[in-house]
XYZ file of C-alpha atoms in Angstrom:
744
model
C 0.000 0.000 0.000
C 1.390 3.425 -0.932
C 1.779 6.075 1.747
C -0.587 8.370 -0.138
C -3.224 5.662 -0.109
C -4.036 6.004 3.562
C -5.552 9.532 3.468
C -7.112 8.950 0.058
C -8.811 5.766 1.261
C -10.421 7.818 4.033
C -11.968 10.230 1.530
C -15.280 8.296 1.214
C -15.615 8.131 5.003
C -14.953 11.859 5.322
C -17.417 12.626 2.541
C -20.174 10.608 4.208
C -19.488 12.384 7.506
C -19.708 15.833 5.925
C -22.798 14.935 3.926
C -24.469 13.603 7.073
C -24.175 17.120 8.492
C -25.281 18.785 5.272
C -28.266 16.507 4.627
C -29.824 16.327 8.081
C -33.610 16.530 7.755
C -35.363 19.697 8.888
C -38.802 18.305 9.684
C -39.361 17.905 13.419
C -41.363 14.711 12.968
C -38.690 12.880 10.989
C -38.111 9.361 12.253
C -34.488 8.533 13.162
C -33.088 11.703 11.565
C -29.429 10.800 12.000
C -29.882 7.467 10.255
C -31.839 9.159 7.487
C -28.969 11.620 7.017
C -26.514 8.716 6.842
C -28.676 6.971 4.233
C -28.784 10.139 2.144
C -25.036 10.629 2.505
C -24.314 7.035 1.494
C -26.481 7.336 -1.611
C -24.852 10.584 -2.713
C -21.363 9.198 -2.108
C -22.174 5.906 -3.840
C -23.637 7.672 -6.873
C -20.597 9.956 -7.031
C -18.238 6.977 -6.872
C -20.051 5.141 -9.681
C -20.378 8.192 -11.928
C -16.721 9.109 -11.341
C -15.699 5.721 -12.708
C -18.019 6.110 -15.694
C -16.877 9.647 -16.560
C -13.153 9.058 -16.051
C -13.434 5.696 -17.780
C -14.990 7.352 -20.833
C -12.042 9.767 -20.847
C -9.474 6.990 -20.433
C -8.417 8.402 -17.057
C -8.800 5.494 -14.645
C -5.641 6.592 -12.867
C -4.681 7.541 -9.335
C -4.111 11.260 -10.057
C -7.494 11.620 -11.764
C -9.325 9.868 -8.920
C -7.436 11.881 -6.305
C -8.470 15.156 -7.950
C -12.092 13.985 -8.221
C -12.282 13.073 -4.535
C -10.562 16.253 -3.380
C -13.079 18.315 -5.343
C -15.929 16.228 -3.919
C -14.616 16.702 -0.386
C -14.366 20.445 -0.963
C -17.977 20.532 -2.153
C -19.265 18.425 0.743
C -17.246 20.495 3.213
C -18.766 23.684 1.824
C -22.253 22.176 2.048
C -21.680 21.076 5.650
C -20.332 24.506 6.586
C -23.297 26.229 4.991
C -25.690 23.956 6.875
C -23.965 24.641 10.197
C -24.186 28.393 9.622
C -27.890 28.110 8.795
C -28.499 26.041 11.910
C -26.614 28.580 14.031
C -28.692 31.398 12.551
C -31.927 29.567 13.317
C -30.842 28.914 16.887
C -29.929 32.582 17.319
C -33.316 33.610 15.925
C -35.033 31.218 18.315
C -33.257 32.825 21.278
C -33.914 36.352 20.033
C -37.639 35.889 19.327
C -38.784 35.668 22.994
C -36.652 38.673 23.842
C -38.235 40.753 21.075
C -41.653 39.646 22.246
C -40.817 40.738 25.782
C -39.545 44.125 24.571
C -42.683 44.606 22.483
C -44.874 43.831 25.466
C -43.148 46.474 27.617
C -42.615 49.232 25.035
C -45.766 48.982 22.963
C -46.474 48.001 19.373
C -43.615 47.710 16.901
C -43.421 47.281 13.186
C -40.872 44.508 13.521
C -42.302 41.056 12.874
C -40.688 38.400 15.039
C -39.040 35.620 13.101
C -40.964 32.375 13.354
C -39.373 29.847 15.664
C -37.180 27.443 13.725
C -37.844 23.782 13.458
C -35.948 21.974 16.184
C -32.862 20.147 15.082
C -34.248 16.694 14.422
C -30.880 15.228 15.185
C -30.740 16.683 18.689
C -31.475 14.456 21.673
C -34.713 16.228 22.509
C -36.167 16.482 19.027
C -39.608 15.077 18.436
C -38.526 13.075 15.404
C -35.679 11.494 17.303
C -38.049 10.722 20.127
C -40.295 8.871 17.695
C -37.322 6.778 16.604
C -36.781 5.441 20.095
C -33.294 6.944 20.431
C -34.317 10.382 21.679
C -32.050 10.404 24.723
C -28.871 10.376 22.616
C -26.215 7.638 22.586
C -25.016 8.164 26.150
C -28.505 8.697 27.503
C -29.838 5.723 25.566
C -27.225 3.474 27.152
C -28.053 4.779 30.644
C -31.779 4.263 30.190
C -31.458 0.899 28.448
C -32.319 -2.279 30.282
C -30.006 -5.221 30.664
C -31.502 -7.014 27.678
C -31.177 -3.976 25.417
C -27.555 -3.515 26.419
C -26.876 -7.160 25.684
C -28.440 -6.831 22.235
C -26.481 -3.682 21.408
C -23.244 -5.089 22.791
C -23.550 -8.255 20.733
C -24.149 -6.309 17.534
C -21.269 -3.938 18.232
C -18.934 -6.797 19.139
C -19.733 -8.696 15.961
C -19.121 -5.624 13.828
C -15.738 -5.026 15.447
C -14.664 -8.645 15.001
C -15.800 -8.576 11.373
C -13.804 -5.381 10.845
C -10.732 -7.087 12.267
C -11.142 -10.060 9.931
C -11.805 -7.750 6.983
C -8.523 -5.952 7.597
C -6.419 -9.029 8.312
C -7.661 -11.491 5.677
C -6.774 -11.396 1.998
C -9.568 -11.736 -0.596
C -10.255 -15.437 -1.172
C -13.812 -15.610 -2.446
C -14.145 -18.033 -5.370
C -16.082 -15.698 -7.671
C -13.695 -12.880 -6.842
C -10.768 -14.959 -8.081
C -12.659 -15.663 -11.304
C -14.249 -12.355 -12.261
C -14.857 -9.754 -9.513
C -11.212 -8.817 -8.961
C -9.841 -9.567 -12.459
C -12.429 -7.086 -13.701
C -10.868 -4.374 -11.535
C -7.356 -5.286 -12.691
C -8.340 -5.081 -16.346
C -9.695 -1.556 -15.804
C -6.492 -0.473 -14.098
C -4.334 -1.978 -16.848
C -6.423 -0.439 -19.640
C -7.195 2.889 -18.016
C -10.776 2.705 -19.317
C -13.969 0.605 -19.170
C -13.883 -0.886 -22.671
C -14.687 -4.592 -22.828
C -11.843 -6.978 -23.542
C -11.521 -10.438 -25.095
C -12.058 -13.051 -22.399
C -13.150 -16.629 -21.916
C -14.989 -15.623 -18.726
C -18.053 -13.701 -19.865
C -18.966 -12.695 -16.294
C -15.995 -10.336 -16.300
C -17.899 -8.060 -18.667
C -21.573 -9.042 -18.487
C -22.311 -9.026 -14.738
C -23.217 -5.537 -13.395
C -20.044 -3.933 -11.982
C -21.371 -1.542 -9.315
C -19.568 -3.132 -6.362
C -16.374 -3.484 -8.401
C -16.577 0.242 -9.230
C -16.289 0.885 -5.501
C -13.362 -1.534 -5.258
C -11.630 0.276 -8.106
C -11.316 3.421 -5.995
C -9.550 1.503 -3.228
C -7.383 -0.357 -5.745
C -6.103 2.891 -7.246
C -5.665 4.560 -3.867
C -3.698 1.753 -2.250
C -2.120 -0.086 -5.160
C -3.478 -3.417 -3.916
C -6.412 -5.267 -2.379
C -5.667 -4.809 1.340
C -8.826 -2.741 1.930
C -11.154 -4.484 -0.516
C -13.175 -6.212 2.211
C -14.162 -2.859 3.701
C -16.701 -2.243 0.941
C -18.884 -5.169 2.028
C -18.238 -4.451 5.722
C -19.461 -0.878 5.267
C -22.451 -2.218 3.332
C -23.245 -4.473 6.303
C -23.252 -1.451 8.618
C -25.476 0.365 6.144
C -27.940 -2.528 6.043
C -28.222 -2.469 9.841
C -28.790 1.304 9.934
C -31.434 1.222 7.218
C -33.194 -1.864 8.623
C -33.449 -0.377 12.121
C -34.818 2.849 10.674
C -37.445 0.845 8.770
C -38.409 -0.724 12.088
C -38.754 2.732 13.628
C -40.816 3.972 10.675
C -43.203 1.068 11.219
C -43.715 2.100 14.831
C -40.978 0.038 16.454
C -39.602 1.019 19.836
C -35.933 1.129 20.747
C -36.103 -2.511 21.743
C -37.722 -3.461 18.445
C -34.942 -1.694 16.559
C -32.275 -3.442 18.613
C -33.963 -6.779 18.009
C -33.925 -6.070 14.271
C -30.234 -5.230 14.349
C -29.504 -8.290 16.497
C -31.319 -10.786 14.275
C -29.769 -9.366 11.118
C -26.230 -9.019 12.487
C -26.167 -12.562 13.874
C -27.344 -14.095 10.605
C -24.308 -16.124 9.427
C -24.711 -15.046 5.811
C -24.496 -11.386 6.845
C -21.550 -11.963 9.193
C -19.574 -13.894 6.569
C -20.333 -11.598 3.655
C -19.252 -8.573 5.711
C -15.638 -9.766 5.387
C -15.859 -10.737 1.719
C -15.393 -9.271 -1.751
C -18.755 -10.670 -2.824
C -21.456 -8.179 -3.841
C -24.658 -9.333 -2.112
C -24.415 -7.068 0.942
C -23.764 -4.059 -1.272
C -26.959 -4.862 -3.186
C -28.888 -5.383 0.070
C -27.657 -2.028 1.383
C -28.914 -0.093 -1.650
C -32.270 -1.917 -1.515
C -32.649 -1.140 2.201
C -31.832 2.529 1.535
C -34.561 2.639 -1.093
C -37.008 0.967 1.298
C -36.523 3.461 4.102
C -36.901 6.406 1.709
C -40.024 4.882 0.165
C -41.608 4.395 3.592
C -41.205 8.102 4.297
C -43.577 8.659 1.408
C -46.441 6.742 3.030
C -47.425 9.619 5.301
C -46.179 12.787 3.639
C -45.542 14.189 0.207
C -42.066 13.415 -1.055
C -39.729 16.287 -1.851
C -37.365 16.460 -4.781
C -34.418 15.518 -2.583
C -36.002 12.215 -1.586
C -36.996 11.514 -5.185
C -33.371 11.975 -6.198
C -32.388 9.590 -3.407
C -34.867 6.970 -4.606
C -33.498 7.311 -8.128
C -29.923 6.939 -6.904
C -30.851 3.861 -4.843
C -32.592 2.295 -7.843
C -29.675 2.977 -10.151
C -27.091 1.755 -7.645
C -29.076 -1.446 -7.128
C -29.360 -2.053 -10.869
C -25.669 -1.449 -11.498
C -24.701 -3.738 -8.585
C -26.967 -6.797 -8.805
C -30.122 -6.947 -10.861
C -31.957 -9.362 -8.563
C -32.370 -6.462 -6.127
C -34.730 -4.842 -8.623
C -37.328 -7.456 -7.692
C -37.675 -5.582 -4.408
C -37.187 -2.102 -5.869
C -40.157 -2.522 -8.201
C -42.745 -3.242 -5.476
C -41.224 -0.563 -3.232
C -41.553 2.102 -5.901
C -45.106 0.985 -6.675
C -45.967 1.293 -2.977
C -44.405 4.755 -2.885
C -46.294 5.900 -5.980
C -49.660 4.607 -4.737
C -49.113 6.275 -1.362
C -48.297 9.585 -3.039
C -51.446 9.416 -5.166
C -53.535 8.535 -2.106
C -52.094 11.485 -0.201
C -52.843 13.767 -3.138
C -56.513 12.756 -3.198
C -56.886 12.669 0.573
C -55.119 15.967 1.117
C -57.282 17.754 -1.442
C -60.488 16.484 0.147
C -59.365 17.708 3.556
C -58.438 21.078 2.087
C -61.912 21.464 0.611
C -63.370 20.584 3.992
C -61.263 23.266 5.613
C -59.390 20.744 7.706
C -55.913 21.773 6.665
C -54.029 24.650 8.228
C -51.852 26.995 6.250
C -48.704 26.107 4.428
C -46.451 24.033 6.662
C -43.366 23.621 4.546
C -41.879 24.387 1.199
C -43.172 22.086 -1.486
C -40.327 20.113 -2.981
C -37.967 20.487 -0.048
C -36.296 17.507 1.544
C -39.158 17.036 3.943
C -41.976 18.893 2.250
C -45.568 18.315 3.207
C -47.301 17.493 6.435
C -45.970 14.811 8.706
C -49.458 13.657 9.377
C -49.975 12.495 5.827
C -51.572 15.477 4.093
C -50.794 16.460 0.584
C -48.972 19.715 -0.084
C -51.637 22.433 0.171
C -52.299 24.828 -2.622
C -52.134 22.311 -5.465
C -55.147 21.221 -7.487
C -55.816 17.461 -7.738
C -54.602 17.252 -11.311
C -51.387 19.060 -10.496
C -50.777 16.828 -7.490
C -51.157 13.710 -9.605
C -48.938 15.263 -12.272
C -46.355 15.982 -9.593
C -46.345 12.321 -8.563
C -45.991 11.209 -12.174
C -43.198 13.727 -12.717
C -41.489 12.475 -9.567
C -41.691 8.898 -10.838
C -40.106 9.944 -14.117
C -37.385 11.786 -12.195
C -36.611 8.635 -10.196
C -36.265 6.590 -13.377
C -34.131 9.259 -15.041
C -31.704 9.392 -12.117
C -31.534 5.599 -12.091
C -30.834 5.637 -15.837
C -27.989 8.111 -15.369
C -26.342 5.753 -12.862
C -26.827 2.417 -14.647
C -27.328 3.634 -18.219
C -23.666 3.800 -19.344
C -23.061 0.169 -18.389
C -26.272 -0.995 -20.061
C -25.335 0.963 -23.178
C -21.975 -0.809 -23.390
C -23.609 -4.215 -22.909
C -26.251 -3.451 -25.545
C -23.641 -2.270 -28.022
C -21.579 -5.408 -27.430
C -24.292 -8.083 -27.338
C -27.348 -6.433 -28.883
C -29.308 -6.809 -25.636
C -29.138 -4.813 -22.351
C -29.131 -8.058 -20.343
C -26.115 -9.472 -22.125
C -25.558 -12.609 -24.224
C -28.028 -15.506 -24.372
C -25.892 -17.685 -22.105
C -26.272 -15.122 -19.317
C -29.980 -14.578 -19.903
C -30.626 -18.330 -19.839
C -28.325 -19.475 -17.027
C -29.794 -17.716 -13.969
C -33.319 -16.526 -14.950
C -36.174 -19.024 -14.947
C -37.029 -20.344 -18.386
C -40.415 -21.770 -17.340
C -43.099 -19.773 -15.579
C -46.040 -22.155 -15.403
C -47.472 -22.294 -11.844
C -46.341 -25.881 -11.065
C -42.741 -25.124 -12.073
C -42.702 -21.887 -10.087
C -44.143 -23.694 -7.059
C -41.471 -26.401 -7.180
C -38.762 -23.769 -7.624
C -40.074 -21.856 -4.597
C -40.121 -25.010 -2.463
C -36.552 -25.887 -3.428
C -35.353 -22.343 -2.675
C -37.116 -22.467 0.706
C -35.620 -25.874 1.491
C -32.100 -24.575 0.834
C -32.691 -21.316 2.711
C -34.085 -23.041 5.822
C -31.586 -25.912 5.900
C -30.369 -27.082 9.328
C -27.668 -29.472 10.577
C -30.420 -32.066 11.126
C -29.750 -34.412 8.223
C -32.965 -36.479 8.665
C -35.030 -33.303 8.503
C -33.203 -32.144 5.375
C -33.624 -35.522 3.721
C -37.300 -35.810 4.574
C -38.040 -32.320 3.283
C -36.170 -32.900 0.037
C -37.877 -36.235 -0.570
C -41.268 -34.634 -0.010
C -40.490 -31.863 -2.495
C -39.199 -34.303 -5.117
C -42.219 -36.574 -4.686
C -44.627 -33.656 -4.838
C -42.944 -32.314 -7.983
C -43.258 -35.653 -9.736
C -46.862 -35.900 -8.604
C -47.781 -32.661 -10.385
C -45.695 -33.529 -13.444
C -42.637 -31.331 -12.827
C -39.060 -32.574 -13.082
C -37.312 -31.329 -9.892
C -33.994 -31.280 -11.811
C -35.362 -29.547 -14.925
C -32.584 -27.476 -16.549
C -35.142 -24.776 -17.304
C -35.591 -24.202 -13.564
C -32.217 -25.410 -12.241
C -28.889 -23.650 -12.661
C -26.275 -25.388 -14.777
C -25.714 -29.043 -13.971
C -26.549 -28.737 -10.273
C -28.903 -31.188 -8.618
C -31.335 -30.587 -5.784
C -30.912 -30.954 -2.816
C -27.590 -29.784 -1.380
C -26.622 -29.222 2.275
C -26.323 -25.524 3.030
C -26.391 -25.271 6.814
C -22.608 -25.033 7.306
C -21.063 -21.528 7.650
C -19.793 -20.939 4.132
C -20.116 -17.406 2.756
C -21.639 -18.629 -0.513
C -24.145 -21.167 0.780
C -24.987 -20.828 4.467
C -28.695 -21.033 5.229
C -30.602 -18.700 7.566
C -33.248 -20.880 9.249
C -33.507 -18.772 12.428
C -33.620 -15.328 10.846
C -35.771 -16.676 8.027
C -38.281 -18.271 10.387
C -38.524 -15.100 12.490
C -38.961 -12.993 9.360
C -41.628 -15.393 8.083
C -43.574 -15.208 11.356
C -43.239 -11.435 11.530
C -44.436 -11.066 7.947
C -47.393 -13.348 8.605
C -48.532 -11.352 11.620
C -48.033 -8.072 9.745
C -50.337 -9.357 7.017
C -53.019 -11.022 9.133
C -52.890 -9.242 12.500
C -50.931 -6.009 11.989
C -52.601 -4.417 14.999
C -50.923 -6.931 17.301
C -47.477 -6.119 15.909
C -47.811 -2.365 15.548
C -51.041 -0.907 16.941
C -50.283 2.598 15.634
C -48.995 1.562 12.193
C -51.304 -1.255 11.089
C -51.816 0.091 7.565
C -48.136 0.763 6.732
C -47.179 -2.552 8.340
C -49.512 -4.537 6.137
C -48.474 -2.600 3.028
C -44.796 -3.158 3.755
C -45.369 -6.863 4.408
C -47.103 -7.120 1.021
C -44.009 -5.606 -0.603
C -41.786 -8.202 1.100
C -44.035 -11.054 -0.013
C -44.213 -9.782 -3.591
C -40.418 -9.422 -3.731
C -39.933 -13.023 -2.568
C -42.562 -14.306 -4.999
C -40.914 -12.459 -7.869
C -37.565 -13.932 -6.887
C -38.849 -17.493 -6.839
C -40.628 -16.974 -10.148
C -37.650 -15.436 -11.927
C -34.461 -16.972 -10.468
C -33.537 -20.625 -10.896
C -32.723 -22.772 -7.890
C -28.997 -23.067 -7.302
C -26.821 -24.336 -4.426
C -25.558 -20.828 -3.632
C -28.937 -19.195 -4.047
C -29.164 -18.188 -0.373
C -26.827 -15.262 -0.866
C -28.982 -14.059 -3.764
C -31.860 -13.744 -1.267
C -29.913 -11.525 1.120
C -31.658 -8.348 -0.046
C -35.080 -9.886 0.689
C -33.960 -11.052 4.126
C -32.765 -7.542 4.947
C -36.198 -6.187 4.031
C -38.068 -8.812 6.047
C -36.088 -8.792 9.309
C -37.634 -5.478 10.542
C -40.956 -7.328 10.674
C -39.268 -9.990 12.801
C -37.985 -7.306 15.168
C -41.445 -5.794 15.496
C -43.060 -9.164 16.174
C -40.480 -10.130 18.805
C -40.906 -6.788 20.547
C -44.697 -7.213 20.558
C -44.270 -10.703 21.977
C -42.134 -9.455 24.866
C -44.447 -6.487 25.405
C -47.563 -8.616 25.646
C -45.771 -11.096 27.884
C -44.750 -8.357 30.312
C -48.261 -6.920 30.350
C -49.798 -10.343 30.899
C -47.489 -11.017 33.830
C -48.113 -7.651 35.385
C -44.520 -6.534 35.000
C -43.433 -8.950 37.703
C -40.469 -10.122 35.628
C -42.000 -13.449 34.650
C -42.141 -14.530 31.046
C -44.638 -16.605 29.170
C -43.673 -19.813 27.413
C -43.702 -17.992 24.058
C -41.404 -15.260 25.333
C -39.099 -17.850 26.851
C -38.954 -19.651 23.525
C -38.163 -16.358 21.800
C -35.276 -15.754 24.223
C -33.958 -19.221 23.425
C -34.146 -18.512 19.698
C -32.300 -15.223 20.176
C -29.603 -16.979 22.182
C -29.257 -19.494 19.366
C -29.001 -16.610 16.881
C -26.170 -15.140 18.930
C -24.400 -18.489 19.008
C -24.788 -18.850 15.234
C -23.324 -15.386 14.649
C -20.372 -16.003 16.965
C -19.654 -19.366 15.359
C -19.853 -17.794 11.898
C -17.146 -15.221 12.585
C -15.091 -17.689 14.626
C -15.207 -20.750 12.357
C -16.786 -19.461 9.141
C -15.286 -20.340 5.790
C -13.128 -19.193 4.108
C -12.171 -16.515 6.679
C -12.158 -17.334 10.373
C -10.652 -16.306 13.680
C -9.678 -19.689 15.079
C -8.857 -23.173 13.841
C -7.237 -24.238 10.602
C -7.081 -21.269 8.253
C -7.225 -18.656 11.024
C -6.380 -15.128 9.910
C -3.824 -15.034 12.729
C -1.891 -18.166 11.757
C -2.270 -18.483 7.972
C 0.085 -16.741 5.557
C -1.147 -14.294 2.971
C -0.731 -16.671 0.037
C -2.275 -19.606 1.889
C -5.257 -17.452 2.865
C -5.920 -16.580 -0.761
C -6.080 -20.283 -1.626
C -8.092 -21.665 1.283
C -10.794 -22.613 -1.230
C -8.292 -24.625 -3.266
C -5.089 -25.060 -1.226
C -3.632 -27.509 -3.753
C -3.447 -24.722 -6.343
C -1.313 -22.306 -4.314
C 2.088 -23.703 -5.193
C 1.027 -24.581 -8.724
C 0.265 -20.939 -9.531
C 3.526 -19.808 -7.938
C 5.509 -22.492 -9.800
C 4.138 -21.438 -13.186
C 4.476 -17.711 -12.487
C 8.094 -18.096 -11.347
C 8.959 -19.960 -14.533
C 7.364 -17.266 -16.723
C 8.902 -14.369 -14.809
C 12.341 -15.927 -15.065
C 12.181 -15.575 -18.862
C 11.493 -11.839 -18.702
C 8.212 -12.281 -20.583
C 6.102 -9.148 -20.675
C 3.135 -9.960 -22.943
C 1.535 -13.105 -21.545
C -1.336 -15.107 -23.032
C -4.160 -16.540 -20.906
C -5.830 -19.892 -21.549
C -8.728 -20.632 -19.194
C -12.340 -21.781 -18.954
C -15.435 -19.934 -17.767
C -15.019 -20.660 -14.040
C -11.224 -20.660 -13.716
C -9.169 -18.461 -11.414
C -7.531 -15.528 -13.158
C -6.794 -13.142 -10.301
C -3.639 -14.936 -9.012
C -1.905 -14.157 -12.317
C -2.474 -10.432 -11.770
C -0.780 -10.703 -8.395
C 2.110 -12.943 -9.368
C 3.042 -11.436 -12.723
C 2.956 -7.724 -11.875
C 6.208 -5.776 -11.895
C 8.201 -5.084 -8.750
C 6.907 -1.490 -8.784
C 3.313 -2.733 -8.862
C 2.731 -2.090 -12.568
C 0.155 -4.638 -13.871
C 1.270 -7.227 -16.399
C 0.071 -7.292 -19.969
C -2.289 -10.264 -19.857
C -4.188 -11.048 -23.053
C -6.771 -13.772 -23.609
C -6.128 -16.414 -26.250
C -9.850 -17.314 -26.236
C -12.854 -15.013 -26.353
C -16.589 -15.494 -25.903
C -17.264 -11.935 -27.085
C -18.114 -12.049 -30.805
C -16.769 -8.573 -31.458
C -13.553 -9.029 -29.452
C -11.232 -11.528 -31.146
C -8.586 -13.171 -28.974
C -4.893 -12.421 -29.248
C -2.726 -14.438 -31.632
C -0.713 -16.985 -29.603
C 2.312 -16.148 -31.726
C 2.170 -12.539 -30.489
C 2.852 -13.336 -26.825
C 6.090 -14.016 -24.967
C 4.634 -16.795 -22.794
C 1.361 -18.560 -22.058
C -0.181 -19.470 -18.705
C -3.028 -21.968 -18.476
C -5.577 -23.138 -15.914
C -7.990 -26.043 -15.943
C -7.635 -28.154 -19.054
C -4.262 -29.251 -20.426
C -5.776 -30.309 -23.809
C -7.355 -26.856 -24.201
C -3.998 -25.292 -23.453
C -2.112 -27.554 -25.861
C -4.500 -26.681 -28.705
C -3.527 -23.021 -28.528
C 0.208 -23.351 -27.986
C 2.242 -22.651 -31.167
C 4.229 -25.512 -32.631
C 7.624 -26.009 -31.072
C 6.763 -24.391 -27.739
C 7.522 -26.214 -24.498
C 4.447 -27.027 -22.404
C 4.637 -27.800 -18.682
C 1.615 -28.752 -16.584
C 1.195 -29.538 -12.913
C -2.340 -30.488 -11.848
C -4.570 -27.435 -12.417
C -1.954 -24.980 -13.722
C 0.449 -24.969 -16.640
C 2.582 -22.720 -18.798
C 4.146 -22.695 -22.233
C 7.315 -21.006 -23.439
C 8.728 -20.494 -26.936
C 12.005 -22.111 -27.992
C 15.037 -20.524 -26.391
C 13.215 -19.248 -23.308
């Protein structure tokens, strides 16, 4: 890591901090204002990071100096915005102090022509603000800890401890995710080597066809530091963002402080979340953008949405689309819910205006928190104009999303003639049959894998029942049209592996919470029954869309992470209601009902699962074989395939010894490419010139084998031998090989 990389790598953190100050909500009834400001800041920073890559990539300036200038300018702008906001807040506070004094002077000296300034809206981020009080955190961090009970402190301490341990692992462990070795990280290295975003010839189509939003964020760190030492921090930060957004959703749905802590606890202890938070996968990043969109959309259920929030919804939609398209299956229902709520408020607000029920103008239309907190439409607008405003806002959201994801989709369309990429991509993951029986069987298989447990008899019995039921209704449970690749159902997924681990506890709690929110919302949230039911419908629709559009696959649990993040707030609300009713039933005497006792047991099991995940999870763990404390850097990178570690080094050493500069790649679709970028770079960190000798991109022909100085191969020796020029020497050892021309 270069010395200059340390301050530059802190630029995104500093920008989010400054934007949190600049984008604090003004409305006094805002729920969890600090978390809302953080969500806004994250969306602005994320959109800036993505658009910076797109703009500089189009100019061929994917270089450290260009990125450093961009971030310094961004920091200057955010600093100016934060300073301006602080001055405005100071002026409002001064006016609030001066107003009573002027009133007192007027009362003692007679009438005056001066009109006292209206009292400012209280700072919603302050400990005593009404909006913060509604969020359940109104006493401030220190006050909240003092007033918290033993159980609440235990919940908060567990979440904080897990985050700190995950941060430690993220900093100590080297990237070793399988997909990252194949396409996530090679993608970043190609951009650095090229200096632009143009597609390149490759045998691994996922390097160019899979949305690159998370890798765009990694690119910033790669240029700042010259390596991958901080790459895990992107997913770790996304995990923190998911927790912040999910707890705010709980607060928006009427959840108390305990309900919010329960939400954070259930989500943080989910093994999939804990393991992905130390990974270079992309699922937590997608879940974070979806959760940001959800919390902004929920704000629109009770008040008219201002332009600022519309821009935020557009940014969240675009960032989700450019990161992982499966997240759009939640974004669609969320945006529909937001649009319907805005139209309902327009009609309802106008009727109340005509009845004389509305007071005068309460806020500037179009501001960040415009409209009435109680759910009224912005006064002064005719019904047609209010509906037009909602339609215009919807178009604005889509336009902002298009600005973020559009450049990537344009490149894919130009390359493959379709915005979703080549046929092999469109047919591998998406469902190819949508008849109800096939969708039902697919949903049952996805549920079986998601709720898997270490109880082998239970797993076997469930799988046999699904297979028998599928055959009974005439559906092949291994149909290639509904099953990814050559995989076969079922597979065990209970063990703590970042790509497969099931979430039976969090999933069951989310399922129960969603059921109660749909059937008995008044029992879960007496003051928010309508929003609760509407939100639960969104969660259900998102899951149904997922099961109808995504094939079953062994690692499908991580693809559901965004839906789990949306559903866990309902679990937190249900658990809180359970404890609340139990305490009321027992007269506050400290006793607990059987149901509450069972819930405590489940929570304890959740905590154990989370601790075991960070302690023994694979392929990054604290203790045992492969511990981040006892395993070398190179061994850590190859924990997935330890037998390949020395093979890669052996081949790279042989090629480097010849002084070869232009090196050909021979590999198959799922082979590891990233180790070559590490082993063959120059001593000063300059990337090697790696060129593919095969290409699945019709418009990108591969390099001529005769034009390279050496060839490195992975996977198949026959495939390698076919491309080696006559007279070259070929050496192969297991998975890895190389070829050199005569005389080298």
